Amino acid sequence: MKIQSNFNTSQYQNNINHMKATEEQQKKSAKELSTGKKVNSAADDAAVMAISEQIMKEAKSLTAGSNNISYGIDATNIADGALSNISDSLGDIEQNTVRAMNGLYSDSDRAILQEANEQSVATINQTINQATYNEKNLLDGTTGDINIYTGTTSATITEADAKSAVDSLENFDVSVNSDKISTDALDETYSNISSIRSQIGAETNGLSAAYNVNNNTAENLTAAQSRAQDTDFYESVSEMKNSSVVNQAQNMALKNQMESQENLVSKMFQA
């Protein structure tokens, strides 16, 4: 006896395939919710993954560059502080020099002023020698230009040779007769130190601007990466709920199909 079966193998396989696809969607939504990212592997979206990784590479490079810049700013601040102290010492020397140029002062008075000036010059040299950052001297002219890599380009802290700038003070003498005292060497030193300080100030401003640009750019890149990768929780939850409903319907359809086949087989044996 030939029995005609209503069991549709193709439909059964389609139901199984649809159920697997729905389960995969549920797993994907669950992973998005657990990791907080909608792209967790190249399989999710290869293009977005590649773009996201490139964005993060650029952002990390800028962040590292910002650290470099901050070190550069620290160094220029140290140099500027030292130059400020040198200017104070030059102010002391200038006051002593003006006093020594008074014809009412005696030779011994001017000798005392000369001794004070020599002490100020020694203080200046000590300040120059102590102006260091990470064992690099910033003011004695021995370090050369310092390049600061910002993450995308380089900034330069120009070599500052304050030692040469104050060389003329080594032979500066106010112990001679008042009419023979000249302020030319002192004026030249002031000018040299002011020039160095202006240069360092400009470099500090440049580094500060680069630091701000780096941080803003890194922040924008991170935000862009976040928009590309971060999970839309509302969307993921909705997809998870929808796929759950679909999965339940598919299970019910498959169950009905299996029960129909079981009924058919049961009737066959009852015949």
mmCIF file of C-alpha atoms in Angstrom:
data_model
loop_
_atom_site.group_PDB
_atom_site.id
_atom_site.type_symbol
_atom_site.label_atom_id
_atom_site.label_comp_id
_atom_site.label_asym_id
_atom_site.label_seq_id
_atom_site.Cartn_x
_atom_site.Cartn_y
_atom_site.Cartn_z
ATOM 1 C CA MET A 1 0.000 0.000 0.000
ATOM 2 C CA LYS A 2 1.396 3.434 -0.957
ATOM 3 C CA ILE A 3 0.979 6.205 1.591
ATOM 4 C CA GLN A 4 1.132 9.812 0.427
ATOM 5 C CA SER A 5 3.062 11.982 2.963
ATOM 6 C CA ASN A 6 2.289 15.657 3.409
ATOM 7 C CA PHE A 7 5.654 16.227 5.072
ATOM 8 C CA ASN A 8 7.505 18.956 3.208
ATOM 9 C CA THR A 9 11.241 18.312 3.640
ATOM 10 C CA SER A 10 12.188 21.562 1.968
ATOM 11 C CA GLN A 11 9.921 23.583 4.233
ATOM 12 C CA TYR A 12 11.274 21.758 7.268
ATOM 13 C CA GLN A 13 14.862 22.605 6.291
ATOM 14 C CA ASN A 14 13.895 26.218 5.668
ATOM 15 C CA ASN A 15 12.353 26.426 9.127
ATOM 16 C CA ILE A 16 15.552 25.011 10.639
ATOM 17 C CA ASN A 17 17.680 27.504 8.709
ATOM 18 C CA HIS A 18 15.464 30.405 9.749
ATOM 19 C CA MET A 19 15.667 29.303 13.359
ATOM 20 C CA LYS A 20 19.462 29.191 13.193
ATOM 21 C CA ALA A 21 19.545 32.677 11.658
ATOM 22 C CA THR A 22 17.249 33.991 14.385
ATOM 23 C CA GLU A 23 19.392 32.391 17.091
ATOM 24 C CA GLU A 24 22.503 33.986 15.589
ATOM 25 C CA GLN A 25 20.777 37.381 15.649
ATOM 26 C CA GLN A 26 19.883 36.836 19.298
ATOM 27 C CA LYS A 27 23.499 35.941 20.098
ATOM 28 C CA LYS A 28 24.726 39.010 18.185
ATOM 29 C CA SER A 29 22.328 41.316 20.039
ATOM 30 C CA ALA A 30 23.292 39.748 23.371
ATOM 31 C CA LYS A 31 26.980 40.251 22.625
ATOM 32 C CA GLU A 32 26.388 43.862 21.615
ATOM 33 C CA LEU A 33 24.604 44.488 24.901
ATOM 34 C CA SER A 34 27.282 42.723 26.978
ATOM 35 C CA THR A 35 30.284 44.405 25.301
ATOM 36 C CA GLY A 36 28.664 47.753 24.566
ATOM 37 C CA LYS A 37 29.908 47.507 20.976
ATOM 38 C CA LYS A 38 27.935 46.726 17.853
ATOM 39 C CA VAL A 39 31.091 45.752 15.956
ATOM 40 C CA ASN A 40 32.996 43.137 17.932
ATOM 41 C CA SER A 41 34.797 41.450 15.057
ATOM 42 C CA ALA A 42 35.509 41.948 11.386
ATOM 43 C CA ALA A 43 32.659 39.515 10.669
ATOM 44 C CA ASP A 44 30.178 42.024 12.103
ATOM 45 C CA ASP A 45 31.302 44.801 9.735
ATOM 46 C CA ALA A 46 34.780 44.577 8.244
ATOM 47 C CA ALA A 47 34.739 48.135 6.885
ATOM 48 C CA VAL A 48 33.631 49.705 10.175
ATOM 49 C CA MET A 49 36.147 47.591 12.084
ATOM 50 C CA ALA A 50 39.014 48.751 9.848
ATOM 51 C CA ILE A 51 37.962 52.398 10.047
ATOM 52 C CA SER A 52 37.487 52.164 13.817
ATOM 53 C CA GLU A 53 40.942 50.662 14.354
ATOM 54 C CA GLN A 54 42.533 53.381 12.194
ATOM 55 C CA ILE A 55 40.704 56.077 14.158
ATOM 56 C CA MET A 56 41.881 54.618 17.462
ATOM 57 C CA LYS A 57 45.447 54.384 16.144
ATOM 58 C CA GLU A 58 45.368 58.096 15.287
ATOM 59 C CA ALA A 59 43.781 59.009 18.614
ATOM 60 C CA LYS A 60 46.383 57.039 20.593
ATOM 61 C CA SER A 61 49.194 58.624 18.584
ATOM 62 C CA LEU A 62 47.822 62.086 19.371
ATOM 63 C CA THR A 63 47.454 61.227 23.049
ATOM 64 C CA ALA A 64 51.066 60.054 23.196
ATOM 65 C CA GLY A 65 52.049 63.211 21.315
ATOM 66 C CA SER A 66 50.212 65.311 23.911
ATOM 67 C CA ASN A 67 52.329 63.656 26.609
ATOM 68 C CA ASN A 68 55.455 64.585 24.659
ATOM 69 C CA ILE A 69 54.218 68.155 24.322
ATOM 70 C CA SER A 70 53.478 68.398 28.051
ATOM 71 C CA TYR A 71 57.082 67.372 28.761
ATOM 72 C CA GLY A 72 58.246 70.067 26.351
ATOM 73 C CA ILE A 73 56.095 72.667 28.105
ATOM 74 C CA ASP A 74 57.552 71.580 31.457
ATOM 75 C CA ALA A 75 61.047 72.028 30.048
ATOM 76 C CA THR A 76 60.363 75.500 28.640
ATOM 77 C CA ASN A 77 58.747 76.528 31.941
ATOM 78 C CA ILE A 78 61.883 75.444 33.785
ATOM 79 C CA ALA A 79 64.028 77.428 31.356
ATOM 80 C CA ASP A 80 61.795 80.494 31.643
ATOM 81 C CA GLY A 81 61.840 80.306 35.443
ATOM 82 C CA ALA A 82 65.625 80.173 35.400
ATOM 83 C CA LEU A 83 65.776 83.145 33.024
ATOM 84 C CA SER A 84 63.463 85.056 35.343
ATOM 85 C CA ASN A 85 65.915 84.445 38.196
ATOM 86 C CA ILE A 86 68.782 85.568 35.947
ATOM 87 C CA SER A 87 66.888 88.778 35.175
ATOM 88 C CA ASP A 88 66.488 89.380 38.911
ATOM 89 C CA SER A 89 70.235 88.951 39.384
ATOM 90 C CA LEU A 90 70.888 91.348 36.507
ATOM 91 C CA GLY A 91 68.614 93.828 38.275
ATOM 92 C CA ASP A 92 70.800 93.538 41.377
ATOM 93 C CA ILE A 93 73.915 94.122 39.290
ATOM 94 C CA GLU A 94 72.332 97.155 37.651
ATOM 95 C CA GLN A 95 71.462 98.707 41.005
ATOM 96 C CA ASN A 96 75.014 98.180 42.267
ATOM 97 C CA THR A 97 76.419 99.633 39.053
ATOM 98 C CA VAL A 98 74.295 102.792 39.314
ATOM 99 C CA ARG A 99 75.431 103.236 42.878
ATOM 100 C CA ALA A 100 79.076 102.714 41.915
ATOM 101 C CA MET A 101 78.781 105.446 39.284
ATOM 102 C CA ASN A 102 78.147 107.970 42.067
ATOM 103 C CA GLY A 103 81.321 110.002 42.443
ATOM 104 C CA LEU A 104 80.704 110.346 46.192
ATOM 105 C CA TYR A 105 81.392 106.642 46.717
ATOM 106 C CA SER A 106 84.896 105.688 47.857
ATOM 107 C CA ASP A 107 87.126 103.044 46.308
ATOM 108 C CA SER A 108 86.308 100.687 49.171
ATOM 109 C CA ASP A 109 82.584 101.267 48.613
ATOM 110 C CA ARG A 110 82.923 100.367 44.959
ATOM 111 C CA ALA A 111 85.036 97.335 45.879
ATOM 112 C CA ILE A 112 82.157 96.094 48.039
ATOM 113 C CA LEU A 113 79.699 96.683 45.163
ATOM 114 C CA GLN A 114 82.028 94.838 42.787
ATOM 115 C CA GLU A 115 82.153 91.888 45.172
ATOM 116 C CA ALA A 116 78.332 91.844 45.301
ATOM 117 C CA ASN A 117 78.204 91.918 41.497
ATOM 118 C CA GLU A 118 80.623 89.025 41.241
ATOM 119 C CA GLN A 119 78.424 87.068 43.643
ATOM 120 C CA SER A 120 75.414 87.829 41.417
ATOM 121 C CA VAL A 121 77.343 86.626 38.351
ATOM 122 C CA ALA A 122 78.185 83.399 40.227
ATOM 123 C CA THR A 123 74.486 83.000 41.057
ATOM 124 C CA ILE A 124 73.618 83.486 37.373
ATOM 125 C CA ASN A 125 76.087 80.793 36.310
ATOM 126 C CA GLN A 126 74.762 78.443 38.978
ATOM 127 C CA THR A 127 71.211 79.058 37.764
ATOM 128 C CA ILE A 128 72.237 78.258 34.194
ATOM 129 C CA ASN A 129 73.938 75.025 35.261
ATOM 130 C CA GLN A 130 70.928 73.912 37.303
ATOM 131 C CA ALA A 131 68.355 74.572 34.565
ATOM 132 C CA THR A 132 67.977 70.938 33.499
ATOM 133 C CA TYR A 133 65.196 68.565 32.478
ATOM 134 C CA ASN A 134 65.813 64.817 32.505
ATOM 135 C CA GLU A 135 69.580 65.430 32.636
ATOM 136 C CA LYS A 136 69.466 67.761 29.628
ATOM 137 C CA ASN A 137 70.755 71.261 30.289
ATOM 138 C CA LEU A 138 68.370 73.822 28.873
ATOM 139 C CA LEU A 139 70.455 76.999 29.004
ATOM 140 C CA ASP A 140 74.169 76.294 28.727
ATOM 141 C CA GLY A 141 74.238 75.747 24.945
ATOM 142 C CA THR A 142 75.384 72.102 25.110
ATOM 143 C CA THR A 143 72.139 70.255 24.355
ATOM 144 C CA GLY A 144 71.316 71.585 20.887
ATOM 145 C CA ASP A 145 67.800 71.904 19.491
ATOM 146 C CA ILE A 146 65.228 69.588 21.075
ATOM 147 C CA ASN A 147 62.593 68.049 18.802
ATOM 148 C CA ILE A 148 59.196 67.295 20.314
ATOM 149 C CA TYR A 149 57.116 64.796 18.295
ATOM 150 C CA THR A 150 53.468 65.796 18.632
ATOM 151 C CA GLY A 151 51.917 62.670 17.143
ATOM 152 C CA THR A 152 51.552 64.139 13.663
ATOM 153 C CA THR A 153 54.496 66.504 13.306
ATOM 154 C CA SER A 154 57.413 67.926 15.294
ATOM 155 C CA ALA A 155 57.893 71.076 17.324
ATOM 156 C CA THR A 156 61.320 72.405 18.229
ATOM 157 C CA ILE A 157 62.735 73.874 21.412
ATOM 158 C CA THR A 158 65.605 75.946 20.058
ATOM 159 C CA GLU A 159 68.956 75.698 21.800
ATOM 160 C CA ALA A 160 69.311 78.494 24.372
ATOM 161 C CA ASP A 161 72.874 79.566 25.184
ATOM 162 C CA ALA A 162 72.458 81.802 28.204
ATOM 163 C CA LYS A 163 76.028 81.086 29.258
ATOM 164 C CA SER A 164 77.368 82.891 26.202
ATOM 165 C CA ALA A 165 74.762 85.608 26.712
ATOM 166 C CA VAL A 166 76.269 86.560 30.075
ATOM 167 C CA ASP A 167 79.962 86.101 29.153
ATOM 168 C CA SER A 168 80.550 89.862 29.041
ATOM 169 C CA LEU A 169 79.743 90.089 32.753
ATOM 170 C CA GLU A 170 82.804 88.049 33.682
ATOM 171 C CA ASN A 171 85.037 91.111 33.203
ATOM 172 C CA PHE A 172 82.445 93.675 34.218
ATOM 173 C CA ASP A 173 84.116 95.884 36.818
ATOM 174 C CA VAL A 174 82.587 98.659 38.901
ATOM 175 C CA SER A 175 85.510 99.026 41.289
ATOM 176 C CA VAL A 176 87.280 101.512 38.996
ATOM 177 C CA ASN A 177 86.777 105.262 39.059
ATOM 178 C CA SER A 178 83.148 106.185 38.590
ATOM 179 C CA ASP A 179 83.813 108.074 35.345
ATOM 180 C CA LYS A 180 85.301 104.923 33.798
ATOM 181 C CA ILE A 181 82.346 102.644 34.522
ATOM 182 C CA SER A 182 80.343 101.669 31.446
ATOM 183 C CA THR A 183 76.997 99.882 31.359
ATOM 184 C CA ASP A 184 77.494 98.610 27.799
ATOM 185 C CA ALA A 185 78.248 95.017 28.876
ATOM 186 C CA LEU A 186 75.273 95.010 31.229
ATOM 187 C CA ASP A 187 72.954 96.418 28.564
ATOM 188 C CA GLU A 188 74.139 93.789 26.083
ATOM 189 C CA THR A 189 73.509 91.011 28.604
ATOM 190 C CA TYR A 190 70.024 92.291 29.309
ATOM 191 C CA SER A 191 69.269 92.319 25.587
ATOM 192 C CA ASN A 192 70.626 88.790 25.083
ATOM 193 C CA ILE A 193 68.655 87.339 27.988
ATOM 194 C CA SER A 194 65.474 89.116 26.881
ATOM 195 C CA SER A 195 65.882 87.681 23.383
ATOM 196 C CA ILE A 196 66.303 84.150 24.725
ATOM 197 C CA ARG A 197 63.326 84.546 27.018
ATOM 198 C CA SER A 198 61.146 85.837 24.179
ATOM 199 C CA GLN A 199 62.107 82.836 22.065
ATOM 200 C CA ILE A 200 61.266 80.402 24.867
ATOM 201 C CA GLY A 201 57.982 82.194 25.519
ATOM 202 C CA ALA A 202 56.999 81.867 21.861
ATOM 203 C CA GLU A 203 57.899 78.169 21.896
ATOM 204 C CA THR A 204 55.859 77.616 25.066
ATOM 205 C CA ASN A 205 52.856 79.250 23.424
ATOM 206 C CA GLY A 206 53.338 77.125 20.317
ATOM 207 C CA LEU A 207 53.548 73.943 22.359
ATOM 208 C CA SER A 208 50.463 74.891 24.375
ATOM 209 C CA ALA A 209 48.505 75.500 21.166
ATOM 210 C CA ALA A 210 49.662 72.145 19.749
ATOM 211 C CA TYR A 211 48.665 70.446 23.023
ATOM 212 C CA ASN A 212 45.139 71.872 22.834
ATOM 213 C CA VAL A 213 44.766 70.944 19.157
ATOM 214 C CA ASN A 214 45.972 67.397 19.880
ATOM 215 C CA ASN A 215 43.547 66.901 22.742
ATOM 216 C CA ASN A 216 40.601 68.327 20.812
ATOM 217 C CA THR A 217 41.390 66.186 17.771
ATOM 218 C CA ALA A 218 41.880 63.050 19.892
ATOM 219 C CA GLU A 219 38.565 63.747 21.655
ATOM 220 C CA ASN A 220 36.750 64.163 18.325
ATOM 221 C CA LEU A 221 38.332 61.001 16.930
ATOM 222 C CA THR A 222 37.341 59.034 20.009
ATOM 223 C CA ALA A 223 33.786 60.340 19.695
ATOM 224 C CA ALA A 224 33.727 59.326 16.020
ATOM 225 C CA GLN A 225 35.022 55.867 16.885
ATOM 226 C CA SER A 226 32.389 55.595 19.570
ATOM 227 C CA ARG A 227 29.621 56.494 17.136
ATOM 228 C CA ALA A 228 30.916 53.897 14.682
ATOM 229 C CA GLN A 229 31.290 51.066 17.182
ATOM 230 C CA ASP A 230 29.203 51.629 20.282
ATOM 231 C CA THR A 231 25.970 49.748 20.678
ATOM 232 C CA ASP A 232 22.636 51.472 20.212
ATOM 233 C CA PHE A 233 21.135 49.862 23.309
ATOM 234 C CA TYR A 234 17.558 50.670 22.379
ATOM 235 C CA GLU A 235 18.016 49.155 18.921
ATOM 236 C CA SER A 236 19.813 46.072 20.236
ATOM 237 C CA VAL A 237 17.195 45.431 22.906
ATOM 238 C CA SER A 238 14.432 45.831 20.319
ATOM 239 C CA GLU A 239 16.179 43.436 17.928
ATOM 240 C CA MET A 240 16.680 40.940 20.725
ATOM 241 C CA LYS A 241 12.999 41.097 21.681
ATOM 242 C CA ASN A 242 11.894 40.834 18.044
ATOM 243 C CA SER A 243 14.166 37.877 17.343
ATOM 244 C CA SER A 244 12.877 36.208 20.505
ATOM 245 C CA VAL A 245 9.280 36.575 19.282
ATOM 246 C CA VAL A 246 10.248 35.294 15.836
ATOM 247 C CA ASN A 247 12.101 32.376 17.394
ATOM 248 C CA GLN A 248 9.057 31.413 19.415
ATOM 249 C CA ALA A 249 6.866 31.536 16.290
ATOM 250 C CA GLN A 250 9.371 29.441 14.350
ATOM 251 C CA ASN A 251 9.502 26.882 17.138
ATOM 252 C CA MET A 252 5.733 26.715 17.153
ATOM 253 C CA ALA A 253 5.584 26.270 13.366
ATOM 254 C CA LEU A 254 8.214 23.523 13.496
ATOM 255 C CA LYS A 255 6.400 21.862 16.370
ATOM 256 C CA ASN A 256 3.112 21.939 14.433
ATOM 257 C CA GLN A 257 4.844 20.491 11.382
ATOM 258 C CA MET A 258 6.357 17.685 13.439
ATOM 259 C CA GLU A 259 3.038 16.965 15.154
ATOM 260 C CA SER A 260 1.322 16.812 11.758
ATOM 261 C CA GLN A 261 3.869 14.262 10.599
ATOM 262 C CA GLU A 262 3.451 12.257 13.807
ATOM 263 C CA ASN A 263 -0.330 12.224 13.306
ATOM 264 C CA LEU A 264 0.155 11.011 9.737
ATOM 265 C CA VAL A 265 2.427 8.173 10.832
ATOM 266 C CA SER A 266 -0.004 7.259 13.636
ATOM 267 C CA LYS A 267 -2.910 7.037 11.179
ATOM 268 C CA MET A 268 -0.795 4.912 8.855
ATOM 269 C CA PHE A 269 -0.325 2.277 11.549
ATOM 270 C CA GLN A 270 -3.969 2.439 12.533
ATOM 271 C CA ALA A 271 -5.095 1.759 8.970
#
